Every structure is written in C-alpha cells, then in structure tokens.
Coordinates of N, CA and C in Angstrom, one line a residue:
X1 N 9.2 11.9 -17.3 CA 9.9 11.7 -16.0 C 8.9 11.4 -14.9
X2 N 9.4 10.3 -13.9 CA 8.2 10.1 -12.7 C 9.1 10.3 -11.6
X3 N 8.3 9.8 -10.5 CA 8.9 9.8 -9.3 C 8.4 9.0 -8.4
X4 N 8.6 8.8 -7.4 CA 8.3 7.7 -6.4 C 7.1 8.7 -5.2
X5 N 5.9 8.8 -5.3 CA 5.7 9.6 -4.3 C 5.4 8.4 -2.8
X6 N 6.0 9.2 -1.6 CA 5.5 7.6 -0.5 C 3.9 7.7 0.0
X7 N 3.7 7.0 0.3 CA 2.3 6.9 0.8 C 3.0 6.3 2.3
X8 N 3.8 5.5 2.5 CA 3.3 5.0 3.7 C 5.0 3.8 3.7
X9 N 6.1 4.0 4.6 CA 7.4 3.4 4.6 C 8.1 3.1 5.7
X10 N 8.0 2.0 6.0 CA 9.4 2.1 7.3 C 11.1 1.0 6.4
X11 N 10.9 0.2 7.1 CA 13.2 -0.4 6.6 C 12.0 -1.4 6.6
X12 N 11.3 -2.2 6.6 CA 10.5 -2.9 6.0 C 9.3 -3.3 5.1
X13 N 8.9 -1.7 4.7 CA 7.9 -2.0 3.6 C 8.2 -0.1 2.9
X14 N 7.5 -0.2 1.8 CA 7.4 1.2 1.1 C 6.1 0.9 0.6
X15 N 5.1 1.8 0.2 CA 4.1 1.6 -0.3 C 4.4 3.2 -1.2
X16 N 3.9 3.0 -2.0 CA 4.2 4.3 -3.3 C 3.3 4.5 -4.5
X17 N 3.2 5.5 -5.2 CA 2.4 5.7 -6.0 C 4.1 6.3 -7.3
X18 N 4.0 5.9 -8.9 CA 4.7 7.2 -9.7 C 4.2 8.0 -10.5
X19 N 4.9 9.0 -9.9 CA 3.8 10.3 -10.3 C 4.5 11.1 -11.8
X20 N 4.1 10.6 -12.9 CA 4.3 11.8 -13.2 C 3.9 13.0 -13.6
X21 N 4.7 14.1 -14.5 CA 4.5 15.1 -14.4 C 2.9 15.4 -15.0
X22 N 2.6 14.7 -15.9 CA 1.2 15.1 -16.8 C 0.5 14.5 -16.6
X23 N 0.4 13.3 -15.6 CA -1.0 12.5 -15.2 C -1.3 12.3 -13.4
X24 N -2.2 12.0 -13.4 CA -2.7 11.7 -12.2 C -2.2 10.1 -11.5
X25 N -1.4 9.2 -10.7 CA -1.7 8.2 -10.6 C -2.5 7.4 -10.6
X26 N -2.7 6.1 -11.4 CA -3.3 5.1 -11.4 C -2.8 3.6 -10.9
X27 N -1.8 3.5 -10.3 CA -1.5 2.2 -9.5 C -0.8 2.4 -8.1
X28 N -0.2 1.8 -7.6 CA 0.3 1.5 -6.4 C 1.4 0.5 -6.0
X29 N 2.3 0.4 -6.1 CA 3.4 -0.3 -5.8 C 3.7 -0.6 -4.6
X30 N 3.8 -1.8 -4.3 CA 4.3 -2.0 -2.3 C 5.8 -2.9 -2.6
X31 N 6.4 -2.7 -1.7 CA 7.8 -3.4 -2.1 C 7.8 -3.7 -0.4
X32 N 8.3 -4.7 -0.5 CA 8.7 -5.5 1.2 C 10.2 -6.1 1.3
X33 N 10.6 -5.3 2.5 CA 12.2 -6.0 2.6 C 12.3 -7.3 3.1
X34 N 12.7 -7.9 2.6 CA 13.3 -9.2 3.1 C 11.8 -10.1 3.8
X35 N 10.8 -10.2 3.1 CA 9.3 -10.8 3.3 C 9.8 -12.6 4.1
X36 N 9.0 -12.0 5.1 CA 8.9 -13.9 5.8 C 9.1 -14.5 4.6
X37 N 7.7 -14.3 4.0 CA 7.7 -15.6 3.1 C 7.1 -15.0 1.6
X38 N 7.1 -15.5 0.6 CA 6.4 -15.1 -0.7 C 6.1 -16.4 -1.6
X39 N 5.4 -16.1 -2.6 CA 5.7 -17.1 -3.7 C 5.0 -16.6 -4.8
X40 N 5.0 -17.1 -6.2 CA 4.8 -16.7 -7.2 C 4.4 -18.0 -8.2
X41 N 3.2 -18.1 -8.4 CA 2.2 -18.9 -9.4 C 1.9 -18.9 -10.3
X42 N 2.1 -20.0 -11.0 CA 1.1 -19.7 -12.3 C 0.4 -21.0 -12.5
X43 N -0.9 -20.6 -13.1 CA -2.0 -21.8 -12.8 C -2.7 -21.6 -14.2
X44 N -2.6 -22.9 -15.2 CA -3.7 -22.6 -16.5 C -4.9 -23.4 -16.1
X45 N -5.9 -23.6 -16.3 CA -7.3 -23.8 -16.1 C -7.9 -23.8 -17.4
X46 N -8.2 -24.7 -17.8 CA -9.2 -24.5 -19.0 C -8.6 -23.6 -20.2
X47 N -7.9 -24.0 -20.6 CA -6.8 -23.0 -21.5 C -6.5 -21.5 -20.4
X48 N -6.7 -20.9 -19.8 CA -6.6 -19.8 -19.1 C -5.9 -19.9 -17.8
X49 N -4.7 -18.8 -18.1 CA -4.0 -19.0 -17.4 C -4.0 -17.8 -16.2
X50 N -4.1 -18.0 -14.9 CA -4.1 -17.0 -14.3 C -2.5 -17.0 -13.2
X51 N -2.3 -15.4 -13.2 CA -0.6 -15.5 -12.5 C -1.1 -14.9 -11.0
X52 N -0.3 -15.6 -10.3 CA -0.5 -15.4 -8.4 C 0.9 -14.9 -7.7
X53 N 0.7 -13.7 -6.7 CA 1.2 -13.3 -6.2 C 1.0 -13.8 -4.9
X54 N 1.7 -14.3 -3.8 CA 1.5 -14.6 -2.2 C 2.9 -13.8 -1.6
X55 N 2.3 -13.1 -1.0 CA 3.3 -12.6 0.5 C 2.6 -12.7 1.7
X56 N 4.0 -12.6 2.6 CA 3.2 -12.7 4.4 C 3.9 -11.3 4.6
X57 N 2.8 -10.7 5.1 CA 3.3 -9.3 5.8 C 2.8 -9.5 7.5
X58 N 3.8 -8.9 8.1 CA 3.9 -8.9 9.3 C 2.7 -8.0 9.6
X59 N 1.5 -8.4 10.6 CA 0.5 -7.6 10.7 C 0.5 -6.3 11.0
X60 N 1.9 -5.8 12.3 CA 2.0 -4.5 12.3 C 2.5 -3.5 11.5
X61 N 2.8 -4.3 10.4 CA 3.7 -4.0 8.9 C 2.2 -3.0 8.1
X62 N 1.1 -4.5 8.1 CA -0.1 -4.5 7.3 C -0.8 -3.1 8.0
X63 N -0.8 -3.2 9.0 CA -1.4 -1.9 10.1 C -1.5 -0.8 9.8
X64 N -0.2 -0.2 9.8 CA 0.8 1.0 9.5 C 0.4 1.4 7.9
X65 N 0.4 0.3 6.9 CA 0.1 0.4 5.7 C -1.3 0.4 5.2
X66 N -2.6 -0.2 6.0 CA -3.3 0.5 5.9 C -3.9 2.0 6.8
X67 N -3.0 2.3 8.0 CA -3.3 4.1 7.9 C -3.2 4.6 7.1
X68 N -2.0 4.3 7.1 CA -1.4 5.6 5.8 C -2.2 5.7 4.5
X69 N -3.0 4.8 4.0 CA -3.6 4.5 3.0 C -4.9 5.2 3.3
X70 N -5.9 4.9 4.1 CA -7.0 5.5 4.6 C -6.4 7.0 4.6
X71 N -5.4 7.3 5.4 CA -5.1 9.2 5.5 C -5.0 9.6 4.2
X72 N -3.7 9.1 3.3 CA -4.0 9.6 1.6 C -5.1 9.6 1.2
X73 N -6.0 9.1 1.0 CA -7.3 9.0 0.4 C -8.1 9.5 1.1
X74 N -8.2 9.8 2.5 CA -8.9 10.7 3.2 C -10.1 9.9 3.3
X75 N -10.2 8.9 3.8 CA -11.3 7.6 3.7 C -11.8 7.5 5.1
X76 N -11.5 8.2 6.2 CA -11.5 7.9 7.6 C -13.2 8.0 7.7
X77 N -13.9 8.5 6.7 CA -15.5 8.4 7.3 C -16.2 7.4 6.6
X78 N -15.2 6.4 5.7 CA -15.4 5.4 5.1 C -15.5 4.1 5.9
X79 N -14.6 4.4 6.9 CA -14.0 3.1 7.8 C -14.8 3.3 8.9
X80 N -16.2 4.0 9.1 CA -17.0 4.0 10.3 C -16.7 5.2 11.2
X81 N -15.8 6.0 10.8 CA -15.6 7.0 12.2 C -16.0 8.9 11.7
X82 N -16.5 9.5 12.5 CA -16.7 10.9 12.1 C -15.3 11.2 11.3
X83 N -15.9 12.0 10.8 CA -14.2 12.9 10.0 C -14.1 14.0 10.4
X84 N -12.6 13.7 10.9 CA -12.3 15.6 11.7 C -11.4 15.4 12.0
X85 N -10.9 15.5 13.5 CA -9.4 15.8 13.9 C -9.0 14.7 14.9
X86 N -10.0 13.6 14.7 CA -9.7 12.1 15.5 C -8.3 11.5 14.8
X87 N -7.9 10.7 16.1 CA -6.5 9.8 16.0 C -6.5 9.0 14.5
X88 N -5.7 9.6 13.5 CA -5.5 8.8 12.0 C -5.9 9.7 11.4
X89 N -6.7 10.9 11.6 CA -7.0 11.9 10.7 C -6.0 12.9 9.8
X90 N -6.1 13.1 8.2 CA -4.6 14.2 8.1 C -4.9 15.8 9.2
X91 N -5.9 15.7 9.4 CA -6.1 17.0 10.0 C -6.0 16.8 11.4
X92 N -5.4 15.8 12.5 CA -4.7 15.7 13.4 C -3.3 16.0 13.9
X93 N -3.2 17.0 14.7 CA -2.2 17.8 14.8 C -1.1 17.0 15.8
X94 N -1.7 15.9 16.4 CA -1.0 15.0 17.1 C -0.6 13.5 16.7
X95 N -0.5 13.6 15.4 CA -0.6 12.0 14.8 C 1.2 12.2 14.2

C-alpha cells in the first residue's frame, strides 16, 4: 500500500514523493494543473532512442517548489546560507 506524501502544493502544482510502508522513497513526482505549455518527444539518433519531457512552469510556481524542496531535505546550508532558524529554515517558527 503507498501514499502520496506532499512535499510542496498549491491549485497549481503538487510535488510528492509515494511512500510506502516498507521502503524509503526513491523518486518524486510533480504534477501541474493546466501547464502554459508542455510537450512530449521522442528522438532516435543512431539507433538510440531518447524520450523528452518539456514543461513551462510559471517561475513563482518554480520558486515555491524549490523551497519546499531545499526545507525537506534540509539543504539550506547547501544553497550558501548558515543553517538555523533563517527565513526557509524547517526550524523557523515564522515561515
């Protein structure tokens, strides 16, 4: 049995991990409502074929989805900034 855990959602995007009961997640799913724009590719090359995904996310869309992404992973001293209780931190009591 899984589940949908969110990472990061508004009426325009969901970003998620499924969790289930006996493993750890290994991927990440992003689903976008109603996307400006998308498209879907397929390109062989030299017998080899490679499949292409394109979307346009709205940048404040992209924004939002990578906080939330940095705060799950707890990455904030990754992206250049001390780690503690600064703006984006899980351990900010004002975010």
């Amino acid at each position: 049995m899984s589940t949908k855990a969110s990472i990061s959602y508004s009426e325009k995007h969901h970003l998620y991990t499924q969790e289930l009961l006996s493993e750890e997640p290994t991927t990440v799913f992003l689903e976008l409502e109603n996307p400006t724009e998308f498209k879907v590719e397929k390109e062989t090359f030299r017998g080899k074929t490679t499949d292409t995904l394109t979307m346009e996310i709205p940048a404040e869309v992209m924004d939002q989805i990578a906080i939330d992404w940095i705060k799950k992973l707890e990455l904030q001293g990754a992206v250049g900034g001390p780690v503690g209780r600064e703006l984006g931190s899980p351990e900010n009591p004002w975010d």
